[in-house]
């Protein structure tokens, strides 16, 4: 009786084929595995969107057409619009949380007095793109001294800047007025130095505050709200968001970038 078996050459050929297939399939397998950071960001982003929608549709929390972001009216239980504790508590009340610290402390107020966009520091934001960069910068600065934060059961951290640190994109009419003042040489001193001389000048009078409305006439003042997926001041930088009084959410530059990552 003849015995059939593999020769050494045949075994080597099979091993080479297995090795080649492994080299081809391993990168595909790793590429196909989900990025945990991106998945956590996407979950946190969806949580933020869901909570804001619930708050806007709530008769309990949505008072006077506001979420507590405009600092120009009274809400319930003695709270006023822009009250950091009110917005924090109502946001946390709809979540499954591990920890909630809704203090009245105004985190990072001194850090957000000017718009900080790269090397440019000025009083106003001119475009949606600039607003996106500003949001991330504001949240990164606020993270250095966070005073109120919410930690969800998924270990996503939400925190906010102080109530006065709202922002808006300056309207075209207000910008045109400032440009005209600049051309006419009309300047206003916004800050004096120790000797009483003018340290900072601007082209809009304190009595002529620029308006922040889009071309359709909607209020575009936003509350600065931040999300961190791996611990404050650890690993990834925070993601900045703007929350408008009617519930519209404006994502920062990093949020837009990571949303594209999550699609791939």
CSV table of C-alpha atoms in Angstrom, one decimal:
chain,number,residue,atom,x,y,z
A,1,UNK,CA,0.0,0.0,0.0
A,2,UNK,CA,1.3,3.4,-1.0
A,3,UNK,CA,1.3,6.3,1.5
A,4,UNK,CA,0.5,9.7,0.3
A,5,UNK,CA,2.0,12.8,2.1
A,6,UNK,CA,3.3,16.3,1.5
A,7,UNK,CA,6.8,16.9,0.5
A,8,UNK,CA,9.0,19.5,2.3
A,9,UNK,CA,8.8,21.7,-0.7
A,10,UNK,CA,5.0,21.6,-0.7
A,11,UNK,CA,4.8,22.4,3.0
A,12,UNK,CA,7.1,25.4,2.5
A,13,UNK,CA,5.0,26.7,-0.4
A,14,UNK,CA,1.9,26.5,1.8
A,15,UNK,CA,3.6,28.4,4.6
A,16,UNK,CA,4.7,31.1,2.2
A,17,UNK,CA,1.2,31.5,0.9
A,18,UNK,CA,-0.2,31.7,4.5
A,19,UNK,CA,2.5,34.3,5.3
A,20,UNK,CA,1.6,36.4,2.3
A,21,UNK,CA,-2.1,36.3,3.1
A,22,UNK,CA,-1.4,37.3,6.7
A,23,UNK,CA,0.6,40.3,5.5
A,24,UNK,CA,-2.3,41.4,3.3
A,25,UNK,CA,-5.1,40.8,5.8
A,26,UNK,CA,-3.6,42.1,9.0
A,27,UNK,CA,-3.5,45.8,8.0
A,28,UNK,CA,-7.1,45.5,6.7
A,29,UNK,CA,-8.1,44.0,10.1
A,30,UNK,CA,-6.5,46.8,12.0
A,31,UNK,CA,-7.8,49.5,9.7
A,32,UNK,CA,-11.3,48.0,10.2
A,33,UNK,CA,-11.1,48.0,14.0
A,34,UNK,CA,-13.0,51.0,15.5
A,35,UNK,CA,-11.0,53.9,17.0
A,36,UNK,CA,-12.1,54.0,20.7
A,37,UNK,CA,-11.5,57.7,21.0
A,38,UNK,CA,-13.5,58.5,18.0
A,39,UNK,CA,-16.3,56.2,19.1
A,40,UNK,CA,-16.4,57.9,22.5
A,41,UNK,CA,-16.4,61.4,20.9
A,42,UNK,CA,-19.3,60.4,18.7
A,43,UNK,CA,-21.2,59.0,21.6
A,44,UNK,CA,-20.6,62.2,23.6
A,45,UNK,CA,-21.5,64.4,20.6
A,46,UNK,CA,-24.8,62.5,20.2
A,47,UNK,CA,-25.5,62.8,23.9
A,48,UNK,CA,-25.0,66.5,23.8
A,49,UNK,CA,-27.4,66.9,20.8
A,50,UNK,CA,-30.0,64.7,22.4
A,51,UNK,CA,-30.0,66.5,25.8
A,52,UNK,CA,-30.3,69.9,24.2
A,53,UNK,CA,-33.2,68.8,22.1
A,54,UNK,CA,-34.9,67.4,25.3
A,55,UNK,CA,-34.3,70.6,27.2
A,56,UNK,CA,-35.8,72.7,24.4
A,57,UNK,CA,-38.9,70.6,24.2
A,58,UNK,CA,-39.3,70.6,28.0
A,59,UNK,CA,-41.9,72.8,29.7
A,60,UNK,CA,-40.0,72.4,32.9
A,61,UNK,CA,-36.6,73.7,31.8
A,62,UNK,CA,-37.2,75.8,28.7
A,63,UNK,CA,-38.3,79.1,30.2
A,64,UNK,CA,-38.9,82.3,28.4
A,65,UNK,CA,-37.7,80.8,25.1
A,66,UNK,CA,-34.2,80.2,26.6
A,67,UNK,CA,-32.0,77.5,28.1
A,68,UNK,CA,-30.2,79.9,30.4
A,69,UNK,CA,-27.6,81.1,27.9
A,70,UNK,CA,-28.4,84.8,27.1
A,71,UNK,CA,-28.0,86.6,30.5
A,72,UNK,CA,-30.9,88.9,29.8
A,73,UNK,CA,-34.0,87.7,31.8
A,74,UNK,CA,-35.4,85.7,34.7
A,75,UNK,CA,-35.8,81.9,34.7
A,76,UNK,CA,-37.3,79.7,37.4
A,77,UNK,CA,-36.4,79.3,41.1
A,78,UNK,CA,-34.5,82.6,41.2
A,79,UNK,CA,-32.1,81.7,38.4
A,80,UNK,CA,-31.4,84.2,35.6
A,81,UNK,CA,-30.4,83.6,32.0
A,82,UNK,CA,-26.7,82.8,31.8
A,83,UNK,CA,-26.6,81.4,35.3
A,84,UNK,CA,-23.9,78.7,35.2
A,85,UNK,CA,-25.6,76.6,37.8
A,86,UNK,CA,-29.0,76.6,36.1
A,87,UNK,CA,-27.7,75.4,32.8
A,88,UNK,CA,-25.4,72.9,34.4
A,89,UNK,CA,-28.2,71.4,36.6
A,90,UNK,CA,-30.8,71.2,33.9
A,91,UNK,CA,-28.2,69.5,31.5
A,92,UNK,CA,-27.2,67.0,34.2
A,93,UNK,CA,-30.7,66.2,35.2
A,94,UNK,CA,-31.4,64.5,31.9
A,95,UNK,CA,-28.2,62.3,32.0
A,96,UNK,CA,-27.0,59.2,33.7
A,97,UNK,CA,-24.1,60.7,35.7
A,98,UNK,CA,-21.2,59.6,37.9
A,99,UNK,CA,-20.5,63.1,39.2
A,100,UNK,CA,-22.1,66.5,39.0
A,101,UNK,CA,-20.4,69.7,40.2
A,102,UNK,CA,-22.6,72.6,39.4
A,103,UNK,CA,-21.0,75.5,41.3
A,104,UNK,CA,-21.5,79.2,40.8
A,105,UNK,CA,-17.7,79.6,40.2
A,106,UNK,CA,-17.0,81.5,37.0
A,107,UNK,CA,-14.3,79.3,35.4
A,108,UNK,CA,-11.8,81.0,33.2
A,109,UNK,CA,-13.5,84.4,33.0
A,110,UNK,CA,-10.3,86.4,32.9
A,111,UNK,CA,-9.0,84.2,30.0
A,112,UNK,CA,-11.8,84.8,27.6
A,113,UNK,CA,-12.1,88.6,27.4
A,114,UNK,CA,-10.8,88.7,23.8
A,115,UNK,CA,-11.2,86.5,20.8
A,116,UNK,CA,-8.1,84.5,20.5
A,117,UNK,CA,-7.6,83.1,16.9
A,118,UNK,CA,-4.1,82.0,16.3
A,119,UNK,CA,-1.9,85.1,16.7
A,120,UNK,CA,-4.8,87.4,16.3
A,121,UNK,CA,-6.5,88.8,19.5
A,122,UNK,CA,-9.4,91.2,19.1
A,123,UNK,CA,-12.9,91.9,20.4
A,124,UNK,CA,-15.1,90.3,17.8
A,125,UNK,CA,-15.5,87.2,15.6
A,126,UNK,CA,-16.0,87.7,11.9
A,127,UNK,CA,-17.0,84.3,10.5
A,128,UNK,CA,-18.2,80.8,11.3
A,129,UNK,CA,-14.7,79.4,10.7
A,130,UNK,CA,-13.2,81.8,13.2
A,131,UNK,CA,-15.9,80.9,15.7
A,132,UNK,CA,-14.9,77.2,15.4
A,133,UNK,CA,-11.3,77.9,16.2
A,134,UNK,CA,-12.3,80.3,19.1
A,135,UNK,CA,-14.5,77.7,20.7
A,136,UNK,CA,-11.7,75.1,20.9
A,137,UNK,CA,-9.3,77.7,22.2
A,138,UNK,CA,-11.8,78.9,24.8
A,139,UNK,CA,-12.4,75.4,26.1
A,140,UNK,CA,-8.7,74.6,26.3
A,141,UNK,CA,-8.2,77.8,28.4
A,142,UNK,CA,-11.2,77.1,30.6
A,143,UNK,CA,-9.9,73.5,31.2
A,144,UNK,CA,-7.0,75.0,33.2
A,145,UNK,CA,-9.4,76.1,35.9
A,146,UNK,CA,-12.7,74.3,35.5
A,147,UNK,CA,-15.3,75.2,38.1
A,148,UNK,CA,-18.3,73.2,37.1
A,149,UNK,CA,-18.3,69.9,35.4
A,150,UNK,CA,-20.5,66.9,34.7
A,151,UNK,CA,-19.1,63.3,34.4
A,152,UNK,CA,-21.4,60.9,32.6
A,153,UNK,CA,-21.6,57.1,33.3
A,154,UNK,CA,-19.6,56.7,30.1
A,155,UNK,CA,-16.8,58.9,31.5
A,156,UNK,CA,-17.5,61.7,29.1
A,157,UNK,CA,-16.9,65.1,30.8
A,158,UNK,CA,-19.0,68.2,30.0
A,159,UNK,CA,-18.1,71.6,31.4
A,160,UNK,CA,-18.8,75.2,30.7
A,161,UNK,CA,-17.2,78.6,30.8
A,162,UNK,CA,-18.6,81.4,33.0
A,163,UNK,CA,-22.0,82.9,32.1
A,164,UNK,CA,-20.5,86.1,30.7
A,165,UNK,CA,-18.3,84.2,28.2
A,166,UNK,CA,-20.9,84.1,25.5
A,167,UNK,CA,-19.9,84.8,21.9
A,168,UNK,CA,-21.4,85.8,18.6
A,169,UNK,CA,-20.5,86.5,15.0
A,170,UNK,CA,-20.6,90.2,14.4
A,171,UNK,CA,-23.3,91.2,12.0
A,172,UNK,CA,-22.4,92.6,8.5
A,173,UNK,CA,-23.9,96.0,9.4
A,174,UNK,CA,-21.9,96.3,12.6
A,175,UNK,CA,-18.7,95.3,10.8
A,176,UNK,CA,-19.4,97.8,8.0
A,177,UNK,CA,-19.9,100.5,10.7
A,178,UNK,CA,-16.6,99.7,12.4
A,179,UNK,CA,-14.8,99.7,9.0
A,180,UNK,CA,-16.3,103.1,8.3
A,181,UNK,CA,-15.1,104.4,11.7
A,182,UNK,CA,-11.7,103.0,10.9
A,183,UNK,CA,-11.6,104.9,7.6
A,184,UNK,CA,-12.8,108.1,9.2
A,185,UNK,CA,-10.2,107.8,12.0
A,186,UNK,CA,-12.8,107.4,14.7
A,187,UNK,CA,-11.3,105.5,17.6
A,188,UNK,CA,-12.5,104.7,21.1
A,189,UNK,CA,-10.3,103.8,24.0
A,190,UNK,CA,-11.4,100.5,25.5
A,191,UNK,CA,-8.6,100.1,28.1
A,192,UNK,CA,-6.3,102.5,29.9
A,193,UNK,CA,-2.8,101.8,31.3
A,194,UNK,CA,-1.5,102.7,34.7
A,195,UNK,CA,-0.5,106.2,33.6
A,196,UNK,CA,-4.0,106.9,32.3
A,197,UNK,CA,-3.0,106.7,28.7
A,198,UNK,CA,-5.0,104.6,26.2
A,199,UNK,CA,-3.7,101.0,26.0
A,200,UNK,CA,-6.3,99.6,23.7
A,201,UNK,CA,-8.4,101.2,21.0
A,202,UNK,CA,-11.4,100.0,19.0
A,203,UNK,CA,-13.7,101.3,16.3
A,204,UNK,CA,-17.0,100.8,18.0
A,205,UNK,CA,-18.3,103.1,20.8
A,206,UNK,CA,-19.4,101.5,24.1
A,207,UNK,CA,-22.8,103.2,23.4
A,208,UNK,CA,-22.9,101.5,19.9
A,209,UNK,CA,-22.6,97.9,20.8
A,210,UNK,CA,-22.5,95.7,17.7
A,211,UNK,CA,-25.3,93.4,17.1
A,212,UNK,CA,-24.9,89.6,16.6
A,213,UNK,CA,-27.5,88.5,14.2
A,214,UNK,CA,-27.2,86.4,11.1
A,215,UNK,CA,-28.6,87.4,7.7
A,216,UNK,CA,-32.0,85.9,8.6
A,217,UNK,CA,-32.3,87.9,11.7
A,218,UNK,CA,-31.8,85.1,14.2
A,219,UNK,CA,-30.0,85.7,17.5
A,220,UNK,CA,-26.5,84.2,17.2
A,221,UNK,CA,-25.2,84.7,20.8
A,222,UNK,CA,-23.9,81.3,22.0
A,223,UNK,CA,-23.0,79.9,25.4
A,224,UNK,CA,-19.5,78.2,25.4
A,225,UNK,CA,-19.9,74.6,26.3
A,226,UNK,CA,-17.1,72.0,26.3
A,227,UNK,CA,-16.7,68.2,26.1
A,228,UNK,CA,-13.7,66.1,27.1
A,229,UNK,CA,-13.4,62.4,26.3
A,230,UNK,CA,-10.3,61.3,28.3
A,231,UNK,CA,-10.0,63.5,31.3
A,232,UNK,CA,-9.5,67.3,31.7
A,233,UNK,CA,-6.0,68.3,30.8
A,234,UNK,CA,-5.1,64.8,29.8
A,235,UNK,CA,-4.6,63.3,26.3
A,236,UNK,CA,-6.9,64.7,23.7
A,237,UNK,CA,-7.8,68.4,23.9
A,238,UNK,CA,-11.4,69.3,24.7
A,239,UNK,CA,-14.0,69.9,22.0
A,240,UNK,CA,-15.7,73.3,22.0
A,241,UNK,CA,-19.4,73.9,21.3
A,242,UNK,CA,-21.7,76.9,21.2
A,243,UNK,CA,-25.2,76.5,22.6
A,244,UNK,CA,-27.8,79.0,21.3
A,245,UNK,CA,-30.8,80.1,23.3
A,246,UNK,CA,-33.2,78.2,21.0
A,247,UNK,CA,-31.1,75.0,21.2
A,248,UNK,CA,-29.0,75.3,18.0
A,249,UNK,CA,-25.6,73.8,18.5
A,250,UNK,CA,-22.5,75.1,16.8
A,251,UNK,CA,-19.5,72.7,16.9
A,252,UNK,CA,-15.9,73.9,17.1
A,253,UNK,CA,-13.3,73.2,14.5
A,254,UNK,CA,-12.1,69.9,16.3
A,255,UNK,CA,-15.7,68.6,16.6
A,256,UNK,CA,-16.2,69.1,12.8
A,257,UNK,CA,-12.9,67.3,12.1
A,258,UNK,CA,-13.8,64.4,14.4
A,259,UNK,CA,-17.3,64.0,13.0
A,260,UNK,CA,-15.6,63.4,9.6
A,261,UNK,CA,-13.4,60.8,11.2
A,262,UNK,CA,-16.4,59.0,12.7
A,263,UNK,CA,-18.0,58.7,9.2
A,264,UNK,CA,-15.0,56.9,7.7
